[in-house]
């Protein structure tokens, strides 16, 4: 089955530690995205990648880093510089980097930093 | 993107049609109406979108008023698995490649509870 996988579903870390969230897709989509969702709120774009080896900052990129070495994979690292890292993180992909194409979402990773 | 207004919550009996309204009175002529839903602790799921004509797919129907200031998402036979928060958003579709063109600005949505 084609789709987007994120792992793990729940992640716990101590403050000051970097943590990397996995996102893999087998849909052969060019574009991939990372969003953050806080309780009772909508989605905020962290980073997006239009094609392999390219990525751009979204609205709230500070304290996060990404890489896109393979078409299928777009890992997100939450660094110790992110002041409020506890959130629900969602990865998405679309066929091409255009708003004309629907974004398909993974199941999300809930990160708790204490 | 134009702002939308949705009821906070709705109930629907299982097997009946669920009609979810959305007001978007400031929508511009080239903005599309999109619907997503999010089941608790899962990623959002795209449902349907339209510009001015009514649309139907395997999941739902979208009815857009002639003046395009409001729309209704219809789930024809609601099941318990349709219990979710439903988000109505309006988006300007563009070939531009900036972050703003990808941003999905979800409001608070409508929490639909399907009751047995």
Short mmCIF file of C-alpha atoms in Angstrom, two decimals:
data_model
loop_
_atom_site.label_atom_id
_atom_site.label_comp_id
_atom_site.label_asym_id
_atom_site.label_seq_id
_atom_site.Cartn_x
_atom_site.Cartn_y
_atom_site.Cartn_z
CA UNK A 1 0.00 0.00 0.00
CA UNK A 2 1.26 3.46 -0.85
CA UNK A 3 1.40 6.02 1.89
CA UNK A 4 3.36 8.09 4.34
CA UNK A 5 4.83 6.63 7.50
CA UNK A 6 6.08 8.49 10.52
CA UNK A 7 7.89 6.93 13.39
CA UNK A 8 7.67 6.69 16.24
CA UNK A 9 4.07 7.60 17.10
CA UNK A 10 5.05 8.82 20.57
CA UNK A 11 8.46 10.21 21.50
CA UNK A 12 9.75 11.43 24.85
CA UNK A 13 12.94 13.41 25.31
CA UNK A 14 14.70 15.39 27.98
CA UNK A 15 15.15 19.10 27.52
CA UNK A 16 18.44 19.95 25.81
CA UNK A 17 18.53 16.87 23.61
CA UNK A 18 18.19 16.90 19.85
CA UNK A 19 15.68 14.45 18.44
CA UNK A 20 15.01 13.32 14.85
CA UNK A 21 11.54 12.45 13.58
CA UNK A 22 11.28 10.08 10.66
CA UNK A 23 9.08 10.57 7.58
CA UNK A 24 9.03 8.14 4.66
CA UNK A 25 6.74 8.05 1.61
CA UNK A 26 6.41 5.50 -1.17
CA UNK A 27 4.03 7.58 -3.28
CA UNK A 28 6.81 8.83 -5.58
CA UNK A 29 5.89 12.38 -4.59
CA UNK A 30 8.36 15.16 -5.30
CA UNK A 31 7.25 17.54 -2.55
CA UNK A 32 7.30 16.92 1.18
CA UNK A 33 6.32 19.08 4.15
CA UNK A 34 6.61 19.25 7.92
CA UNK A 35 3.91 20.86 10.05
CA UNK A 36 3.47 21.37 13.74
CA UNK A 37 0.07 21.24 15.46
CA UNK A 38 -0.49 22.45 19.01
CA UNK A 39 -3.59 21.51 21.05
CA UNK A 40 -6.77 23.06 19.68
CA UNK A 41 -4.88 24.86 16.95
CA UNK A 42 -4.30 24.50 13.25
CA UNK A 43 -1.20 23.54 11.33
CA UNK A 44 1.94 25.64 11.05
CA UNK A 45 4.49 24.97 8.31
CA UNK A 46 8.02 24.26 9.55
CA UNK A 47 9.94 23.26 6.40
CA UNK A 48 9.11 22.06 2.93
CA UNK A 49 11.05 20.39 0.15
CA UNK A 50 10.14 20.70 -3.50
CA UNK A 51 12.67 18.19 -4.76
CA UNK A 52 15.56 16.05 -3.59
CA UNK A 53 18.50 17.97 -2.12
CA UNK A 54 16.40 21.11 -1.78
CA UNK A 55 14.38 22.47 1.12
CA UNK A 56 12.99 25.82 2.25
CA UNK A 57 11.96 27.34 5.56
CA UNK A 58 8.32 27.68 6.44
CA UNK A 59 6.76 30.04 8.96
CA UNK A 60 8.34 28.54 12.09
CA UNK A 61 11.69 27.02 11.06
CA UNK A 62 13.72 28.33 14.00
CA UNK A 63 15.05 25.48 16.15
CA UNK A 64 14.42 22.85 13.47
CA UNK A 65 16.52 21.33 10.70
CA UNK A 66 15.77 18.96 7.82
CA UNK A 67 17.49 17.04 5.06
CA UNK A 68 16.26 15.57 1.77
CA UNK A 69 18.91 13.21 0.53
CA UNK A 70 16.40 10.75 -0.91
CA UNK A 71 13.07 11.34 -2.59
CA UNK A 72 11.32 9.03 -0.15
CA UNK A 73 12.68 10.49 3.07
CA UNK A 74 12.40 13.88 4.79
CA UNK A 75 13.59 13.64 8.41
CA UNK A 76 13.04 16.52 10.83
CA UNK A 77 15.45 17.26 13.66
CA UNK A 78 14.12 19.18 16.63
CA UNK A 79 17.14 20.85 18.18
CA UNK A 80 17.69 22.08 21.70
CA UNK A 81 17.28 25.60 20.34
CA UNK A 82 13.54 25.06 19.83
CA UNK A 83 11.98 26.72 22.85
CA UNK A 84 8.63 24.88 22.90
CA UNK A 85 9.21 21.53 21.18
CA UNK A 86 6.33 19.62 22.73
CA UNK A 87 3.75 19.25 19.95
CA UNK A 88 2.16 16.95 17.38
CA UNK A 89 4.35 16.82 14.27
CA UNK A 90 2.84 16.00 10.90
CA UNK A 91 4.64 15.11 7.69
CA UNK A 92 2.89 15.45 4.33
CA UNK A 93 3.68 14.99 0.67
CA UNK A 94 2.23 16.00 -2.69
CA UNK A 95 2.85 14.89 -6.25
CA UNK A 96 4.51 18.17 -7.15
CA UNK A 97 5.41 21.41 -5.40
CA UNK A 98 2.28 23.29 -6.30
CA UNK A 99 -0.77 24.18 -4.27
CA UNK A 100 -2.84 22.62 -7.06
CA UNK A 101 -1.98 19.21 -5.69
CA UNK A 102 -3.49 17.82 -2.52
CA UNK A 103 -1.26 17.12 0.41
CA UNK A 104 -1.40 13.66 1.94
CA UNK A 105 -0.52 13.38 5.59
CA UNK A 106 1.21 10.79 7.71
CA UNK A 107 -0.17 9.61 11.07
CA UNK A 108 1.96 12.08 13.04
CA UNK A 109 4.49 11.89 15.87
CA UNK A 110 3.59 13.27 19.28
CA UNK A 111 6.77 14.65 20.86
CA UNK A 112 6.93 15.40 24.57
CA UNK A 113 9.98 17.17 25.97
CA UNK A 114 10.37 17.43 29.73
CA UNK B 1 -6.57 33.17 2.30
CA UNK B 2 -10.12 34.07 3.30
CA UNK B 3 -11.36 33.31 6.79
CA UNK B 4 -13.98 30.66 7.40
CA UNK B 5 -16.60 30.18 10.11
CA UNK B 6 -17.86 26.77 11.18
CA UNK B 7 -20.03 25.55 14.05
CA UNK B 8 -17.99 24.24 16.95
CA UNK B 9 -19.71 20.88 17.12
CA UNK B 10 -22.47 18.78 15.57
CA UNK B 11 -24.08 15.42 16.22
CA UNK B 12 -25.37 13.04 13.57
CA UNK B 13 -27.14 9.70 13.89
CA UNK B 14 -25.35 6.77 12.33
CA UNK B 15 -26.63 6.06 8.81
CA UNK B 16 -28.05 9.55 8.35
CA UNK B 17 -26.58 12.30 6.21
CA UNK B 18 -24.22 14.69 7.96
CA UNK B 19 -24.42 18.26 6.64
CA UNK B 20 -21.54 20.44 7.76
CA UNK B 21 -21.86 24.16 6.97
CA UNK B 22 -19.09 26.66 6.37
CA UNK B 23 -19.28 30.41 5.87
CA UNK B 24 -16.62 32.14 3.79
CA UNK B 25 -18.21 35.46 3.00
CA UNK B 26 -14.91 37.16 2.06
CA UNK B 27 -13.85 34.51 -0.45
CA UNK B 28 -12.34 35.93 -3.62
CA UNK B 29 -13.20 34.80 -7.10
CA UNK B 30 -10.20 32.54 -7.58
CA UNK B 31 -10.09 30.92 -4.15
CA UNK B 32 -11.09 27.29 -3.81
CA UNK B 33 -13.03 25.73 -0.93
CA UNK B 34 -11.27 22.73 0.60
CA UNK B 35 -12.40 20.26 3.23
CA UNK B 36 -10.12 18.14 5.39
CA UNK B 37 -10.89 16.05 8.45
CA UNK B 38 -8.76 14.91 11.34
CA UNK B 39 -9.58 11.89 13.43
CA UNK B 40 -8.24 12.17 16.95
CA UNK B 41 -4.43 11.91 17.10
CA UNK B 42 -4.11 11.21 13.38
CA UNK B 43 -2.98 13.29 10.43
CA UNK B 44 -5.49 15.35 8.47
CA UNK B 45 -7.20 13.66 5.55
CA UNK B 46 -8.15 15.47 2.36
CA UNK B 47 -11.86 15.07 1.55
CA UNK B 48 -12.88 17.26 -1.36
CA UNK B 49 -12.50 20.68 -2.92
CA UNK B 50 -14.31 22.93 -5.38
CA UNK B 51 -14.40 26.37 -6.93
CA UNK B 52 -18.02 27.13 -7.79
CA UNK B 53 -19.66 23.96 -9.07
CA UNK B 54 -20.94 21.26 -6.77
CA UNK B 55 -18.53 18.38 -6.45
CA UNK B 56 -18.93 14.73 -5.48
CA UNK B 57 -16.44 11.97 -4.85
CA UNK B 58 -16.43 8.63 -3.08
CA UNK B 59 -16.25 10.26 0.33
CA UNK B 60 -18.57 13.25 0.20
CA UNK B 61 -20.40 15.94 -1.72
CA UNK B 62 -19.62 19.64 -1.65
CA UNK B 63 -22.39 22.14 -2.27
CA UNK B 64 -21.26 25.73 -2.88
CA UNK B 65 -23.85 28.51 -2.94
CA UNK B 66 -24.18 30.57 -6.08
CA UNK B 67 -22.64 33.63 -4.42
CA UNK B 68 -19.85 31.36 -3.07
CA UNK B 69 -20.18 32.86 0.40
CA UNK B 70 -20.98 29.55 2.01
CA UNK B 71 -20.74 25.83 1.39
CA UNK B 72 -21.92 22.55 2.85
CA UNK B 73 -20.03 19.29 3.10
CA UNK B 74 -22.37 16.31 2.94
CA UNK B 75 -21.46 12.84 4.19
CA UNK B 76 -24.38 10.87 2.75
CA UNK B 77 -24.44 7.96 5.21
CA UNK B 78 -22.42 8.79 8.30
CA UNK B 79 -20.67 5.96 10.13
CA UNK B 80 -18.97 5.90 13.50
CA UNK B 81 -15.63 6.15 11.71
CA UNK B 82 -16.64 9.57 10.41
CA UNK B 83 -16.37 11.01 13.92
CA UNK B 84 -13.65 13.64 13.52
CA UNK B 85 -12.93 17.36 13.37
CA UNK B 86 -13.82 18.72 9.94
CA UNK B 87 -11.95 21.73 8.61
CA UNK B 88 -13.19 24.04 5.89
CA UNK B 89 -10.49 26.23 4.36
CA UNK B 90 -10.26 28.48 1.35
CA UNK B 91 -7.11 28.49 -0.69
CA UNK B 92 -5.72 30.44 -3.54
CA UNK B 93 -4.21 27.89 -5.89
CA UNK B 94 -1.10 29.20 -7.56
CA UNK B 95 1.97 28.04 -9.41
CA UNK B 96 4.04 30.18 -7.04
CA UNK B 97 6.48 28.12 -5.02
CA UNK B 98 6.72 30.16 -1.84
CA UNK B 99 5.87 28.81 1.61
CA UNK B 100 2.61 30.71 1.65
CA UNK B 101 1.29 28.70 -1.27
CA UNK B 102 1.66 25.45 0.72
CA UNK B 103 0.39 26.64 4.06
CA UNK B 104 -2.87 24.96 5.08
CA UNK B 105 -4.44 27.41 7.49
CA UNK B 106 -6.87 25.34 9.55
CA UNK B 107 -9.28 27.09 11.88
CA UNK B 108 -10.90 25.32 14.81
CA UNK B 109 -13.20 23.23 12.60
CA UNK B 110 -16.39 21.38 13.48
CA UNK B 111 -16.24 18.40 15.79
CA UNK B 112 -18.67 15.89 14.29
CA UNK B 113 -19.86 13.14 16.59
CA UNK B 114 -21.66 10.24 14.89
CA UNK B 115 -23.97 8.59 17.39
CA UNK B 116 -25.03 4.92 17.20
#
